Coordinates of C-alpha atoms in Angstrom, one line a residue:
X1 CA 4.9 -25.9 -11.2
X2 CA 5.3 -22.9 -13.6
X3 CA 9.1 -21.2 -13.7
X4 CA 9.3 -18.9 -10.8
X5 CA 7.8 -15.5 -11.3
X6 CA 6.0 -16.5 -14.7
X7 CA 2.4 -15.4 -14.7
X8 CA -0.2 -17.2 -17.2
X9 CA -1.6 -13.8 -18.0
X10 CA -1.5 -10.1 -17.6
X11 CA -4.0 -7.8 -18.8
X12 CA -4.3 -4.4 -19.2
X13 CA -7.7 -2.5 -20.5
X14 CA -8.4 1.5 -20.6
X15 CA -11.7 3.2 -21.8
X16 CA -11.5 6.9 -21.9
X17 CA -13.3 9.8 -23.4
X18 CA -11.9 13.3 -24.1
X19 CA -14.3 16.2 -25.8
X20 CA -11.6 19.0 -24.9
X21 CA -13.3 20.2 -21.7
X22 CA -14.3 16.5 -20.1
X23 CA -12.1 14.0 -19.8
X24 CA -13.2 10.2 -18.2
X25 CA -10.7 7.2 -17.9
X26 CA -11.4 3.7 -16.6
X27 CA -8.5 1.0 -16.1
X28 CA -8.5 -2.4 -15.3
X29 CA -5.2 -3.9 -14.8
X30 CA -5.1 -8.1 -13.7
X31 CA -2.4 -10.6 -13.3
X32 CA -2.7 -14.3 -12.7
X33 CA -0.8 -16.2 -9.8
X34 CA 2.8 -16.8 -9.9
X35 CA 5.2 -19.0 -8.5
X36 CA 7.4 -17.7 -6.1
X37 CA 9.7 -20.4 -4.9
X38 CA 9.8 -23.0 -2.0
X39 CA 9.7 -22.1 1.7
X40 CA 12.3 -21.0 3.1
X41 CA 13.1 -18.3 0.4
X42 CA 15.7 -16.4 2.7
X43 CA 19.0 -17.2 0.7
X44 CA 21.0 -17.8 4.1
X45 CA 18.5 -20.3 5.2
X46 CA 19.5 -24.1 5.5
X47 CA 17.5 -26.0 2.6
X48 CA 15.7 -28.7 4.7
X49 CA 13.5 -29.6 1.7
X50 CA 15.8 -33.0 1.3
X51 CA 16.8 -34.9 4.2
X52 CA 20.7 -34.3 4.2
X53 CA 23.7 -35.1 6.9
X54 CA 25.0 -31.9 8.2
X55 CA 28.6 -31.2 9.0
X56 CA 29.0 -32.6 12.3
X57 CA 27.4 -36.3 11.2
X58 CA 24.0 -35.4 12.7
X59 CA 21.1 -35.6 10.2
X60 CA 18.9 -32.2 10.5
X61 CA 15.1 -32.8 10.9
X62 CA 13.2 -33.2 7.5
X63 CA 11.7 -30.0 7.0
X64 CA 9.8 -30.3 3.6
X65 CA 9.0 -26.5 2.4
X66 CA 5.7 -25.7 0.8
X67 CA 5.3 -23.9 -2.4
X68 CA 4.7 -19.9 -2.2
X69 CA 2.6 -18.0 -4.4
X70 CA 1.8 -14.3 -5.5
X71 CA -2.0 -14.6 -5.9
X72 CA -4.0 -13.4 -8.7
X73 CA -5.1 -9.6 -8.6
X74 CA -7.6 -7.3 -10.4
X75 CA -7.4 -3.3 -9.9
X76 CA -10.1 -1.0 -11.0
X77 CA -9.0 2.6 -11.3
X78 CA -10.7 5.8 -12.7
X79 CA -10.5 9.3 -13.0
X80 CA -12.8 12.2 -14.4
X81 CA -11.6 15.7 -14.9
X82 CA -13.3 19.0 -16.2
X83 CA -11.5 21.8 -17.5
X84 CA -13.5 25.0 -16.0
X85 CA -11.2 27.2 -17.8
X86 CA -8.0 26.8 -20.0
X87 CA -5.9 27.3 -16.8
X88 CA -8.2 25.6 -14.3
X89 CA -9.2 21.8 -13.9
X90 CA -11.0 19.9 -11.2
X91 CA -10.9 16.3 -10.9
X92 CA -11.9 13.1 -9.0
X93 CA -9.7 10.0 -9.1
X94 CA -9.9 6.3 -7.5
X95 CA -7.9 4.0 -7.1
X96 CA -8.4 0.5 -6.3
X97 CA -12.1 0.6 -6.5
X98 CA -12.5 -3.0 -5.6
X99 CA -10.4 -2.9 -2.7
X100 CA -8.0 -5.8 -3.8
X101 CA -5.2 -6.7 -1.3
X102 CA -2.3 -8.4 -2.6
X103 CA -1.5 -12.0 -1.2
X104 CA 0.8 -14.4 -1.0
X105 CA -0.4 -18.2 -0.4
X106 CA 0.3 -21.5 -1.2
X107 CA -2.0 -21.7 -3.8
X108 CA -3.6 -25.0 -4.5
X109 CA -0.9 -26.9 -2.1
X110 CA -1.9 -27.3 1.5
X111 CA -5.2 -25.3 1.7
X112 CA -7.3 -25.4 4.7
X113 CA -10.0 -28.2 5.0
X114 CA -12.5 -26.4 3.2
X115 CA -10.4 -25.2 -0.2
X116 CA -9.6 -21.9 1.2
X117 CA -5.7 -21.3 0.4
X118 CA -3.5 -20.8 3.2
X119 CA -2.6 -17.0 3.3
X120 CA 1.2 -16.6 4.3
X121 CA 1.3 -12.7 3.7
X122 CA -1.3 -9.7 2.6
X123 CA -1.0 -6.3 1.6
X124 CA -3.6 -4.0 1.3
X125 CA -3.3 -0.4 0.7
X126 CA -6.9 0.2 0.6
X127 CA -9.2 2.0 -1.9
X128 CA -8.2 5.8 -2.5
X129 CA -10.3 8.7 -3.7
X130 CA -8.9 11.9 -4.5
X131 CA -10.0 15.1 -5.3
X132 CA -8.3 18.2 -6.5
X133 CA -7.7 21.4 -8.8
X134 CA -4.9 21.9 -11.2
X135 CA -4.1 25.4 -12.0
X136 CA -1.9 26.4 -14.7
X137 CA 0.1 29.5 -14.6
X138 CA 1.3 31.0 -17.9

């Protein structure tokens, strides 16, 4: 297992166009999966990854944890704007255009029978499209 929190790669790419009146930007952000730790990850939990003898002489049950990973993510964002005048700009902006969710899973360890990773947590903020007008007051 890799060191905790270390991703194999980070990728950030941006393409843009600007002619003074129209501006277009397309961005990509990618991050490989990274190891988070062995469950349970809470600091106050009893580490039951190894059989031990408790203070009262009774051995707690052997409860091996499992690795937890932050899975790979790939995000695409874009923005197009147009300067109607020197003081008025209209724009259209989209974030997370591919509707990527951020997940934590067991990675290649303990998958389901068909090879699907065992998802422990999912965070999904959705794709967002915004439009607006920017005014400059001088």
